[in-house]
């Protein structure tokens, strides 16, 4: 099964990443962190995340969205970024 984790570098996403890395599934990761050197990693711009090309390329069987800001203060200060 192909698994795509959007928000793979965050708290929940990183734990899902570990879980699926240990499984026999084909794993694809997507996040705003451009420093990821891992195979099957797709960086996105947090202000303009273009997920459609990634979804078309990967065609995952399972897509988990674990993206988003975990900081309430920042989400109030910059709601567009959170949206």
CSV table of N, CA and C in Angstrom, one decimal:
chain,number,residue,atom,x,y,z
A,1,UNK,N,0.8,-1.2,0.0
A,1,UNK,CA,0.0,0.0,0.0
A,1,UNK,C,0.9,1.2,0.0
A,2,UNK,N,0.5,2.3,-0.8
A,2,UNK,CA,1.2,3.5,-0.8
A,2,UNK,C,0.6,4.5,0.2
A,3,UNK,N,1.5,5.0,1.1
A,3,UNK,CA,1.0,5.9,2.2
A,3,UNK,C,1.7,7.2,2.0
A,4,UNK,N,0.9,8.3,2.0
A,4,UNK,CA,1.4,9.7,1.9
A,4,UNK,C,1.1,10.4,3.2
A,5,UNK,N,2.1,10.9,3.9
A,5,UNK,CA,1.9,11.7,5.1
A,5,UNK,C,2.2,13.1,4.8
A,6,UNK,N,1.2,14.0,4.9
A,6,UNK,CA,1.4,15.4,4.7
A,6,UNK,C,1.6,16.0,6.1
A,7,UNK,N,2.7,16.7,6.4
A,7,UNK,CA,3.0,17.2,7.7
A,7,UNK,C,3.9,16.1,8.4
A,8,UNK,N,4.8,15.5,7.6
A,8,UNK,CA,5.6,14.4,8.1
A,8,UNK,C,6.7,14.8,9.1
A,9,UNK,N,7.0,16.1,9.3
A,9,UNK,CA,8.1,16.5,10.2
A,9,UNK,C,7.5,16.9,11.5
A,10,UNK,N,6.2,17.1,11.7
A,10,UNK,CA,5.6,17.5,12.9
A,10,UNK,C,5.6,16.4,14.0
A,11,UNK,N,4.9,16.7,15.1
A,11,UNK,CA,4.9,15.8,16.2
A,11,UNK,C,4.1,14.5,15.8
A,12,UNK,N,2.9,14.7,15.3
A,12,UNK,CA,2.1,13.5,14.9
A,12,UNK,C,2.7,12.9,13.7
A,13,UNK,N,3.0,13.7,12.7
A,13,UNK,CA,3.5,13.2,11.4
A,13,UNK,C,4.8,12.4,11.6
A,14,UNK,N,5.7,12.8,12.5
A,14,UNK,CA,7.0,12.1,12.7
A,14,UNK,C,6.7,10.8,13.3
A,15,UNK,N,5.7,10.7,14.2
A,15,UNK,CA,5.4,9.4,14.8
A,15,UNK,C,4.8,8.4,13.8
A,16,UNK,N,3.9,9.0,12.9
A,16,UNK,CA,3.4,8.2,11.8
A,16,UNK,C,4.5,7.7,10.9
A,17,UNK,N,5.4,8.6,10.6
A,17,UNK,CA,6.6,8.3,9.8
A,17,UNK,C,7.3,7.1,10.3
A,18,UNK,N,7.6,7.1,11.6
A,18,UNK,CA,8.3,6.0,12.3
A,18,UNK,C,7.5,4.7,12.2
A,19,UNK,N,6.2,4.8,12.4
A,19,UNK,CA,5.3,3.7,12.4
A,19,UNK,C,5.3,3.0,11.0
A,20,UNK,N,5.1,3.8,10.0
A,20,UNK,CA,5.0,3.3,8.6
A,20,UNK,C,6.4,2.9,8.0
A,21,UNK,N,7.5,3.5,8.5
A,21,UNK,CA,8.8,3.1,8.1
A,21,UNK,C,9.1,1.7,8.5
A,22,UNK,N,8.5,1.3,9.7
A,22,UNK,CA,8.7,-0.1,10.2
A,22,UNK,C,7.8,-1.1,9.5
A,23,UNK,N,6.9,-0.6,8.7
A,23,UNK,CA,5.9,-1.5,8.1
A,23,UNK,C,6.4,-1.8,6.6
A,24,UNK,N,5.6,-2.6,5.9
A,24,UNK,CA,6.0,-3.0,4.6
A,24,UNK,C,5.3,-2.1,3.5
A,25,UNK,N,4.8,-1.0,4.0
A,25,UNK,CA,4.1,-0.1,3.0
A,25,UNK,C,5.1,0.8,2.4
A,26,UNK,N,4.8,1.3,1.2
A,26,UNK,CA,5.6,2.3,0.5
A,26,UNK,C,5.3,3.7,1.0
A,27,UNK,N,6.3,4.4,1.6
A,27,UNK,CA,6.0,5.6,2.3
A,27,UNK,C,6.5,6.8,1.5
A,28,UNK,N,5.6,7.8,1.5
A,28,UNK,CA,5.9,9.1,0.9
A,28,UNK,C,5.6,10.2,1.9
A,29,UNK,N,6.6,11.2,2.0
A,29,UNK,CA,6.5,12.2,3.0
A,29,UNK,C,6.3,13.6,2.3
A,30,UNK,N,5.6,14.5,3.0
A,30,UNK,CA,5.4,15.8,2.4
A,30,UNK,C,5.4,16.8,3.6
A,31,UNK,N,6.2,17.9,3.5
A,31,UNK,CA,6.3,18.9,4.6
A,31,UNK,C,6.9,20.1,4.1
A,32,UNK,N,6.9,21.2,4.9
A,32,UNK,CA,7.5,22.4,4.5
A,32,UNK,C,9.0,22.4,4.7
A,33,UNK,N,9.6,21.5,5.4
A,33,UNK,CA,11.0,21.4,5.7
A,33,UNK,C,11.8,20.9,4.4
A,34,UNK,N,12.6,21.8,3.9
A,34,UNK,CA,13.3,21.5,2.6
A,34,UNK,C,14.6,20.8,2.9
A,35,UNK,N,14.9,20.6,4.2
A,35,UNK,CA,16.2,20.0,4.5
A,35,UNK,C,16.1,18.5,4.6
A,36,UNK,N,14.9,17.9,4.3
A,36,UNK,CA,14.8,16.5,4.4
A,36,UNK,C,15.6,15.8,3.2
A,37,UNK,N,16.4,14.9,3.5
A,37,UNK,CA,17.2,14.2,2.5
A,37,UNK,C,16.7,12.8,2.2
A,38,UNK,N,15.5,12.5,2.7
A,38,UNK,CA,15.0,11.2,2.6
A,38,UNK,C,14.4,11.0,1.2
A,39,UNK,N,14.5,9.7,0.8
A,39,UNK,CA,13.8,9.3,-0.5
A,39,UNK,C,12.3,9.5,-0.4
A,40,UNK,N,11.7,9.8,-1.5
A,40,UNK,CA,10.2,10.0,-1.5
A,40,UNK,C,9.7,11.1,-0.6
A,41,UNK,N,10.5,12.2,-0.5
A,41,UNK,CA,10.1,13.4,0.2
A,41,UNK,C,9.7,14.5,-0.8
A,42,UNK,N,8.6,15.1,-0.5
A,42,UNK,CA,8.1,16.2,-1.3
A,42,UNK,C,8.0,17.5,-0.5
A,43,UNK,N,8.9,18.5,-0.7
A,43,UNK,CA,8.8,19.7,0.0
A,43,UNK,C,7.7,20.6,-0.5
A,44,UNK,N,7.0,21.4,0.3
A,44,UNK,CA,6.0,22.3,-0.1
A,44,UNK,C,6.2,23.6,0.6
A,45,UNK,N,5.7,24.7,0.0
A,45,UNK,CA,5.8,26.0,0.5
A,45,UNK,C,4.5,26.2,1.5
A,46,UNK,N,4.8,26.6,2.7
A,46,UNK,CA,3.6,26.6,3.7
A,46,UNK,C,2.6,27.7,3.3
A,47,UNK,N,3.0,28.7,2.5
A,47,UNK,CA,2.1,29.7,2.2
A,47,UNK,C,1.3,29.4,0.9
A,48,UNK,N,1.8,28.4,0.1
A,48,UNK,CA,1.1,28.0,-1.1
A,48,UNK,C,1.4,26.5,-1.3
A,49,UNK,N,0.8,25.7,-0.4
A,49,UNK,CA,1.1,24.2,-0.6
A,49,UNK,C,0.3,23.7,-1.7
A,50,UNK,N,1.0,23.2,-2.7
A,50,UNK,CA,0.4,22.6,-3.9
A,50,UNK,C,0.4,21.1,-3.8
A,51,UNK,N,-0.7,20.5,-3.2
A,51,UNK,CA,-0.7,19.1,-2.9
A,51,UNK,C,-1.2,18.3,-4.1
A,52,UNK,N,-2.0,18.9,-5.0
A,52,UNK,CA,-2.5,18.2,-6.1
A,52,UNK,C,-1.5,17.5,-7.0
A,53,UNK,N,-0.4,18.2,-7.4
A,53,UNK,CA,0.6,17.5,-8.2
A,53,UNK,C,1.2,16.3,-7.5
A,54,UNK,N,1.4,16.4,-6.2
A,54,UNK,CA,1.9,15.3,-5.4
A,54,UNK,C,1.0,14.1,-5.4
A,55,UNK,N,-0.3,14.4,-5.1
A,55,UNK,CA,-1.3,13.4,-5.1
A,55,UNK,C,-1.4,12.7,-6.5
A,56,UNK,N,-1.3,13.5,-7.6
A,56,UNK,CA,-1.4,12.9,-8.9
A,56,UNK,C,-0.1,12.0,-9.1
A,57,UNK,N,1.0,12.4,-8.7
A,57,UNK,CA,2.3,11.7,-8.9
A,57,UNK,C,2.3,10.4,-8.1
A,58,UNK,N,2.0,10.5,-6.8
A,58,UNK,CA,2.1,9.4,-5.9
A,58,UNK,C,0.9,8.4,-6.0
A,59,UNK,N,-0.3,9.0,-6.2
A,59,UNK,CA,-1.6,8.2,-6.2
A,59,UNK,C,-1.6,7.3,-5.0
A,60,UNK,N,-1.6,7.9,-3.8
A,60,UNK,CA,-1.6,7.0,-2.6
A,60,UNK,C,-2.9,6.3,-2.3
A,61,UNK,N,-2.7,5.1,-1.7
A,61,UNK,CA,-3.9,4.4,-1.2
A,61,UNK,C,-4.4,5.0,0.1
A,62,UNK,N,-3.5,5.6,0.8
A,62,UNK,CA,-3.9,6.2,2.1
A,62,UNK,C,-3.1,7.6,2.2
A,63,UNK,N,-3.9,8.7,2.4
A,63,UNK,CA,-3.2,10.0,2.6
A,63,UNK,C,-3.6,10.5,4.0
A,64,UNK,N,-2.6,10.8,4.8
A,64,UNK,CA,-2.8,11.2,6.2
A,64,UNK,C,-2.4,12.7,6.2
A,65,UNK,N,-3.3,13.6,6.6
A,65,UNK,CA,-3.0,15.0,6.7
A,65,UNK,C,-2.7,15.3,8.2
A,66,UNK,N,-1.4,15.5,8.5
A,66,UNK,CA,-1.0,15.8,9.9
A,66,UNK,C,-0.3,17.2,9.9
A,67,UNK,N,-0.6,18.0,8.9
A,67,UNK,CA,0.0,19.3,8.8
A,67,UNK,C,-0.8,20.3,9.7
A,68,UNK,N,-0.3,21.5,9.9
A,68,UNK,CA,-0.9,22.5,10.7
A,68,UNK,C,0.0,23.0,11.7
A,69,UNK,N,-0.4,24.1,12.3
A,69,UNK,CA,0.4,24.8,13.3
A,69,UNK,C,0.0,24.3,14.7
A,70,UNK,N,0.9,24.0,15.5
A,70,UNK,CA,0.6,23.5,16.9
A,70,UNK,C,0.7,24.7,17.9
A,71,UNK,N,0.9,25.9,17.4
A,71,UNK,CA,1.0,27.0,18.3
A,71,UNK,C,-0.2,27.9,18.2
A,72,UNK,N,-1.0,28.0,19.3
A,72,UNK,CA,-2.3,28.7,19.3
A,72,UNK,C,-2.0,30.2,19.1
A,73,UNK,N,-1.0,30.7,19.7
A,73,UNK,CA,-0.6,32.2,19.6
A,73,UNK,C,-0.3,32.6,18.2
A,74,UNK,N,0.5,31.7,17.5
A,74,UNK,CA,0.8,32.0,16.1
A,74,UNK,C,-0.4,31.9,15.2
A,75,UNK,N,-1.3,31.0,15.5
A,75,UNK,CA,-2.5,30.8,14.7
A,75,UNK,C,-3.4,32.1,14.8
A,76,UNK,N,-3.4,32.7,16.0
A,76,UNK,CA,-4.2,33.9,16.2
A,76,UNK,C,-3.5,35.1,15.5
A,77,UNK,N,-2.2,35.1,15.6
A,77,UNK,CA,-1.4,36.2,15.0
A,77,UNK,C,-1.4,36.2,13.5
A,78,UNK,N,-1.4,35.0,12.9
A,78,UNK,CA,-1.3,34.8,11.5
A,78,UNK,C,-2.3,33.7,11.0
A,79,UNK,N,-3.6,34.0,11.1
A,79,UNK,CA,-4.6,32.9,10.7
A,79,UNK,C,-4.5,32.4,9.3
A,80,UNK,N,-4.0,33.2,8.4
A,80,UNK,CA,-3.9,32.8,7.0
A,80,UNK,C,-2.9,31.7,6.9
A,81,UNK,N,-1.8,31.7,7.6
A,81,UNK,CA,-0.8,30.7,7.6
A,81,UNK,C,-1.4,29.4,8.1
A,82,UNK,N,-2.2,29.4,9.1
A,82,UNK,CA,-2.9,28.2,9.6
A,82,UNK,C,-3.9,27.7,8.7
A,83,UNK,N,-4.6,28.6,8.0
A,83,UNK,CA,-5.7,28.2,7.1
A,83,UNK,C,-5.1,27.4,5.9
